[in-house]
Amino acid sequence: VMKSKTYVLSILADNHSGVLLLICGLFARRGYNLLSISAAETQDPHISRLTIVTEADDQTLEQIIKQVQKLHEIHEVLNLSGDISVKREHVLVRAGCSEETRDGLIQVANLYRAKVLNVAQTELMLELTGSPKKIDSFLRLVKPYGIIKMARSGMIALEREL
């Protein structure tokens, strides 16, 4: 039995409507697991960079890359898993607090260098950008205060210059 791992793929594709749908459709038809997807224009307005986080075994990953590369709109597919890239995520969190717990929640924010975006009577809105591990760790410490709402961006990544 092959063991599934998490992989990060960086895909350069034509920047026009329908390309994201094409890639998501390919994942859906083949039954590939899509953990997160982030897409935006690059320095060239005609090209988009999609960062896809997927869970697969090595053989399935190979199939995913081959299938995506076959698409006419695709320029490049890179496996950015491991230390060959810098990976970041962004999170916005509305967390509950009372007068008694506000200082503790602000201490957690300061510990992680999170920004306090909004202060209300019964909650704070916090923002943090960092590695996925840092975001996970931050959220574990915020959770006891009560996460009211949260938006997490999904991962973006760029290969390091060697």
PDB file of C-alpha atoms in Angstrom:
ATOM      1  CA  VAL A   1       0.000   0.000   0.000  1.00  0.00           C
ATOM      2  CA  MET A   2       1.438   3.367  -1.087  1.00  0.00           C
ATOM      3  CA  LYS A   3       1.495   6.052   1.598  1.00  0.00           C
ATOM      4  CA  SER A   4      -0.201   9.394   0.867  1.00  0.00           C
ATOM      5  CA  LYS A   5       1.752  12.586   1.469  1.00  0.00           C
ATOM      6  CA  THR A   6       0.936  16.254   1.082  1.00  0.00           C
ATOM      7  CA  TYR A   7       2.405  17.913  -2.001  1.00  0.00           C
ATOM      8  CA  VAL A   8       2.556  21.538  -3.125  1.00  0.00           C
ATOM      9  CA  LEU A   9       2.316  22.176  -6.873  1.00  0.00           C
ATOM     10  CA  SER A  10       3.015  25.505  -8.556  1.00  0.00           C
ATOM     11  CA  ILE A  11       1.320  25.811 -11.940  1.00  0.00           C
ATOM     12  CA  LEU A  12       1.815  28.602 -14.459  1.00  0.00           C
ATOM     13  CA  ALA A  13      -1.205  28.874 -16.750  1.00  0.00           C
ATOM     14  CA  ASP A  14      -2.839  31.248 -19.211  1.00  0.00           C
ATOM     15  CA  ASN A  15      -4.693  33.968 -17.324  1.00  0.00           C
ATOM     16  CA  HIS A  16      -8.194  33.759 -18.754  1.00  0.00           C
ATOM     17  CA  SER A  17     -11.607  32.586 -17.633  1.00  0.00           C
ATOM     18  CA  GLY A  18     -12.173  28.860 -17.453  1.00  0.00           C
ATOM     19  CA  VAL A  19      -8.581  27.741 -16.743  1.00  0.00           C
ATOM     20  CA  LEU A  20      -9.151  27.317 -12.993  1.00  0.00           C
ATOM     21  CA  LEU A  21     -12.357  25.399 -13.726  1.00  0.00           C
ATOM     22  CA  LEU A  22     -10.463  23.177 -16.182  1.00  0.00           C
ATOM     23  CA  ILE A  23      -7.860  22.241 -13.553  1.00  0.00           C
ATOM     24  CA  CYS A  24     -10.444  21.727 -10.783  1.00  0.00           C
ATOM     25  CA  GLY A  25     -12.503  19.602 -13.202  1.00  0.00           C
ATOM     26  CA  LEU A  26      -9.470  17.429 -13.946  1.00  0.00           C
ATOM     27  CA  PHE A  27      -8.950  16.866 -10.194  1.00  0.00           C
ATOM     28  CA  ALA A  28     -12.648  16.063  -9.694  1.00  0.00           C
ATOM     29  CA  ARG A  29     -12.940  13.661 -12.670  1.00  0.00           C
ATOM     30  CA  ARG A  30      -9.849  11.707 -11.635  1.00  0.00           C
ATOM     31  CA  GLY A  31     -10.777  11.676  -7.936  1.00  0.00           C
ATOM     32  CA  TYR A  32      -7.629  13.551  -6.882  1.00  0.00           C
ATOM     33  CA  ASN A  33      -7.770  15.193  -3.463  1.00  0.00           C
ATOM     34  CA  LEU A  34      -7.524  19.009  -3.558  1.00  0.00           C
ATOM     35  CA  LEU A  35      -6.671  20.369  -0.075  1.00  0.00           C
ATOM     36  CA  SER A  36      -6.288  24.025  -1.099  1.00  0.00           C
ATOM     37  CA  ILE A  37      -5.934  26.148  -4.195  1.00  0.00           C
ATOM     38  CA  SER A  38      -4.758  29.717  -4.589  1.00  0.00           C
ATOM     39  CA  ALA A  39      -4.606  31.544  -7.905  1.00  0.00           C
ATOM     40  CA  ALA A  40      -3.586  35.047  -8.986  1.00  0.00           C
ATOM     41  CA  GLU A  41      -1.976  36.985 -11.800  1.00  0.00           C
ATOM     42  CA  THR A  42       1.852  36.937 -11.942  1.00  0.00           C
ATOM     43  CA  GLN A  43       4.189  39.757 -12.967  1.00  0.00           C
ATOM     44  CA  ASP A  44       2.966  38.973 -16.511  1.00  0.00           C
ATOM     45  CA  PRO A  45      -0.764  39.841 -16.680  1.00  0.00           C
ATOM     46  CA  HIS A  46      -1.305  37.069 -19.268  1.00  0.00           C
ATOM     47  CA  ILE A  47      -0.089  34.345 -16.847  1.00  0.00           C
ATOM     48  CA  SER A  48      -1.565  33.143 -13.530  1.00  0.00           C
ATOM     49  CA  ARG A  49       0.219  31.162 -10.834  1.00  0.00           C
ATOM     50  CA  LEU A  50      -1.882  28.498  -9.158  1.00  0.00           C
ATOM     51  CA  THR A  51      -0.626  26.910  -5.965  1.00  0.00           C
ATOM     52  CA  ILE A  52      -2.348  23.607  -5.347  1.00  0.00           C
ATOM     53  CA  VAL A  53      -1.959  21.531  -2.200  1.00  0.00           C
ATOM     54  CA  THR A  54      -2.908  17.915  -2.782  1.00  0.00           C
ATOM     55  CA  GLU A  55      -2.681  14.627  -0.922  1.00  0.00           C
ATOM     56  CA  ALA A  56      -1.474  11.668  -2.955  1.00  0.00           C
ATOM     57  CA  ASP A  57       0.982   8.808  -3.122  1.00  0.00           C
ATOM     58  CA  ASP A  58       4.066   9.216  -5.347  1.00  0.00           C
ATOM     59  CA  GLN A  59       2.486   7.379  -8.290  1.00  0.00           C
ATOM     60  CA  THR A  60      -0.712   9.447  -8.166  1.00  0.00           C
ATOM     61  CA  LEU A  61       1.328  12.662  -7.919  1.00  0.00           C
ATOM     62  CA  GLU A  62       3.146  11.669 -11.110  1.00  0.00           C
ATOM     63  CA  GLN A  63      -0.227  11.120 -12.818  1.00  0.00           C
ATOM     64  CA  ILE A  64      -1.546  14.494 -11.588  1.00  0.00           C
ATOM     65  CA  ILE A  65       1.504  16.330 -12.971  1.00  0.00           C
ATOM     66  CA  LYS A  66       1.296  14.530 -16.338  1.00  0.00           C
ATOM     67  CA  GLN A  67      -2.449  15.183 -16.666  1.00  0.00           C
ATOM     68  CA  VAL A  68      -2.095  18.897 -15.806  1.00  0.00           C
ATOM     69  CA  GLN A  69       0.873  19.308 -18.188  1.00  0.00           C
ATOM     70  CA  LYS A  70      -1.269  17.902 -21.042  1.00  0.00           C
ATOM     71  CA  LEU A  71      -3.652  20.859 -20.790  1.00  0.00           C
ATOM     72  CA  HIS A  72      -3.032  23.378 -23.587  1.00  0.00           C
ATOM     73  CA  GLU A  73      -3.246  26.388 -21.209  1.00  0.00           C
ATOM     74  CA  ILE A  74      -0.454  25.157 -18.907  1.00  0.00           C
ATOM     75  CA  HIS A  75       3.089  26.556 -19.192  1.00  0.00           C
ATOM     76  CA  GLU A  76       4.825  24.921 -16.198  1.00  0.00           C
ATOM     77  CA  VAL A  77       4.140  22.520 -13.326  1.00  0.00           C
ATOM     78  CA  LEU A  78       6.616  22.411 -10.415  1.00  0.00           C
ATOM     79  CA  ASN A  79       6.561  20.209  -7.323  1.00  0.00           C
ATOM     80  CA  LEU A  80       7.480  22.648  -4.530  1.00  0.00           C
ATOM     81  CA  SER A  81       7.194  20.143  -1.686  1.00  0.00           C
ATOM     82  CA  GLY A  82       9.943  20.060   0.930  1.00  0.00           C
ATOM     83  CA  ASP A  83      12.593  22.717   1.548  1.00  0.00           C
ATOM     84  CA  ILE A  84      13.048  23.807  -2.078  1.00  0.00           C
ATOM     85  CA  SER A  85      10.445  26.535  -1.627  1.00  0.00           C
ATOM     86  CA  VAL A  86       9.096  29.181   0.715  1.00  0.00           C
ATOM     87  CA  LYS A  87       5.468  28.536   1.688  1.00  0.00           C
ATOM     88  CA  ARG A  88       3.087  31.055   3.257  1.00  0.00           C
ATOM     89  CA  GLU A  89      -0.559  31.308   4.312  1.00  0.00           C
ATOM     90  CA  HIS A  90      -2.709  34.161   5.518  1.00  0.00           C
ATOM     91  CA  VAL A  91      -5.467  33.949   8.132  1.00  0.00           C
ATOM     92  CA  LEU A  92      -8.095  36.344   9.484  1.00  0.00           C
ATOM     93  CA  VAL A  93      -9.697  35.296  12.769  1.00  0.00           C
ATOM     94  CA  ARG A  94     -12.516  36.748  14.826  1.00  0.00           C
ATOM     95  CA  ALA A  95     -11.947  35.431  18.341  1.00  0.00           C
ATOM     96  CA  GLY A  96     -14.105  35.969  21.408  1.00  0.00           C
ATOM     97  CA  CYS A  97     -12.859  37.673  24.513  1.00  0.00           C
ATOM     98  CA  SER A  98     -14.102  39.317  27.671  1.00  0.00           C
ATOM     99  CA  GLU A  99     -12.415  42.069  29.678  1.00  0.00           C
ATOM    100  CA  GLU A 100     -10.737  39.299  31.679  1.00  0.00           C
ATOM    101  CA  THR A 101      -9.418  37.347  28.663  1.00  0.00           C
ATOM    102  CA  ARG A 102      -8.644  40.217  26.231  1.00  0.00           C
ATOM    103  CA  ASP A 103      -5.072  40.706  27.509  1.00  0.00           C
ATOM    104  CA  GLY A 104      -4.340  36.992  27.135  1.00  0.00           C
ATOM    105  CA  LEU A 105      -5.595  36.972  23.549  1.00  0.00           C
ATOM    106  CA  ILE A 106      -3.548  40.092  22.755  1.00  0.00           C
ATOM    107  CA  GLN A 107      -0.479  38.350  24.266  1.00  0.00           C
ATOM    108  CA  VAL A 108      -1.029  35.396  21.900  1.00  0.00           C
ATOM    109  CA  ALA A 109      -1.296  37.850  18.989  1.00  0.00           C
ATOM    110  CA  ASN A 110       1.913  39.612  20.053  1.00  0.00           C
ATOM    111  CA  LEU A 111       3.762  36.303  20.506  1.00  0.00           C
ATOM    112  CA  TYR A 112       3.047  35.446  16.855  1.00  0.00           C
ATOM    113  CA  ARG A 113       3.362  39.047  15.598  1.00  0.00           C
ATOM    114  CA  ALA A 114      -0.279  38.926  14.493  1.00  0.00           C
ATOM    115  CA  LYS A 115      -2.005  42.242  13.847  1.00  0.00           C
ATOM    116  CA  VAL A 116      -5.089  43.250  15.812  1.00  0.00           C
ATOM    117  CA  LEU A 117      -7.382  44.619  13.081  1.00  0.00           C
ATOM    118  CA  ASN A 118     -10.527  45.302  15.072  1.00  0.00           C
ATOM    119  CA  VAL A 119     -11.419  45.527  18.741  1.00  0.00           C
ATOM    120  CA  ALA A 120     -15.039  45.055  19.780  1.00  0.00           C
ATOM    121  CA  GLN A 121     -16.599  44.566  23.194  1.00  0.00           C
ATOM    122  CA  THR A 122     -16.711  40.755  22.981  1.00  0.00           C
ATOM    123  CA  GLU A 123     -14.175  39.911  20.262  1.00  0.00           C
ATOM    124  CA  LEU A 124     -10.945  40.783  18.480  1.00  0.00           C
ATOM    125  CA  MET A 125     -10.154  40.403  14.788  1.00  0.00           C
ATOM    126  CA  LEU A 126      -6.605  39.146  14.217  1.00  0.00           C
ATOM    127  CA  GLU A 127      -4.491  38.777  11.076  1.00  0.00           C
ATOM    128  CA  LEU A 128      -1.414  36.599  10.604  1.00  0.00           C
ATOM    129  CA  THR A 129       0.791  35.619   7.676  1.00  0.00           C
ATOM    130  CA  GLY A 130       3.327  32.826   8.038  1.00  0.00           C
ATOM    131  CA  SER A 131       4.246  29.236   7.343  1.00  0.00           C
ATOM    132  CA  PRO A 132       1.384  26.734   7.547  1.00  0.00           C
ATOM    133  CA  LYS A 133       2.921  25.337  10.775  1.00  0.00           C
ATOM    134  CA  LYS A 134       2.988  28.815  12.325  1.00  0.00           C
ATOM    135  CA  ILE A 135      -0.669  29.407  11.358  1.00  0.00           C
ATOM    136  CA  ASP A 136      -1.684  26.016  12.835  1.00  0.00           C
ATOM    137  CA  SER A 137       0.217  26.723  16.057  1.00  0.00           C
ATOM    138  CA  PHE A 138      -1.334  30.215  16.351  1.00  0.00           C
ATOM    139  CA  LEU A 139      -4.846  28.835  15.824  1.00  0.00           C
ATOM    140  CA  ARG A 140      -4.310  26.164  18.528  1.00  0.00           C
ATOM    141  CA  LEU A 141      -3.578  28.953  21.050  1.00  0.00           C
ATOM    142  CA  VAL A 142      -6.459  31.159  19.873  1.00  0.00           C
ATOM    143  CA  LYS A 143      -9.010  28.296  19.906  1.00  0.00           C
ATOM    144  CA  PRO A 144      -9.555  28.263  23.712  1.00  0.00           C
ATOM    145  CA  TYR A 145     -10.731  31.906  23.487  1.00  0.00           C
ATOM    146  CA  GLY A 146     -13.386  30.836  20.987  1.00  0.00           C
ATOM    147  CA  ILE A 147     -12.988  31.237  17.224  1.00  0.00           C
ATOM    148  CA  ILE A 148     -16.155  32.962  16.015  1.00  0.00           C
ATOM    149  CA  LYS A 149     -15.230  33.109  12.319  1.00  0.00           C
ATOM    150  CA  MET A 150     -12.107  32.415  10.331  1.00  0.00           C
ATOM    151  CA  ALA A 151     -10.881  32.832   6.757  1.00  0.00           C
ATOM    152  CA  ARG A 152      -7.693  31.048   5.735  1.00  0.00           C
ATOM    153  CA  SER A 153      -6.121  31.778   2.353  1.00  0.00           C
ATOM    154  CA  GLY A 154      -4.646  28.440   1.432  1.00  0.00           C
ATOM    155  CA  MET A 155      -0.966  28.116   0.697  1.00  0.00           C
ATOM    156  CA  ILE A 156       1.133  30.086  -1.761  1.00  0.00           C
ATOM    157  CA  ALA A 157       4.712  29.067  -2.561  1.00  0.00           C
ATOM    158  CA  LEU A 158       7.724  30.058  -4.644  1.00  0.00           C
ATOM    159  CA  GLU A 159      10.840  28.017  -5.323  1.00  0.00           C
ATOM    160  CA  ARG A 160      14.065  29.207  -3.704  1.00  0.00           C
ATOM    161  CA  GLU A 161      16.989  30.390  -5.817  1.00  0.00           C
ATOM    162  CA  LEU A 162      19.695  27.739  -5.446  1.00  0.00           C
TER     163      LEU A 162
END
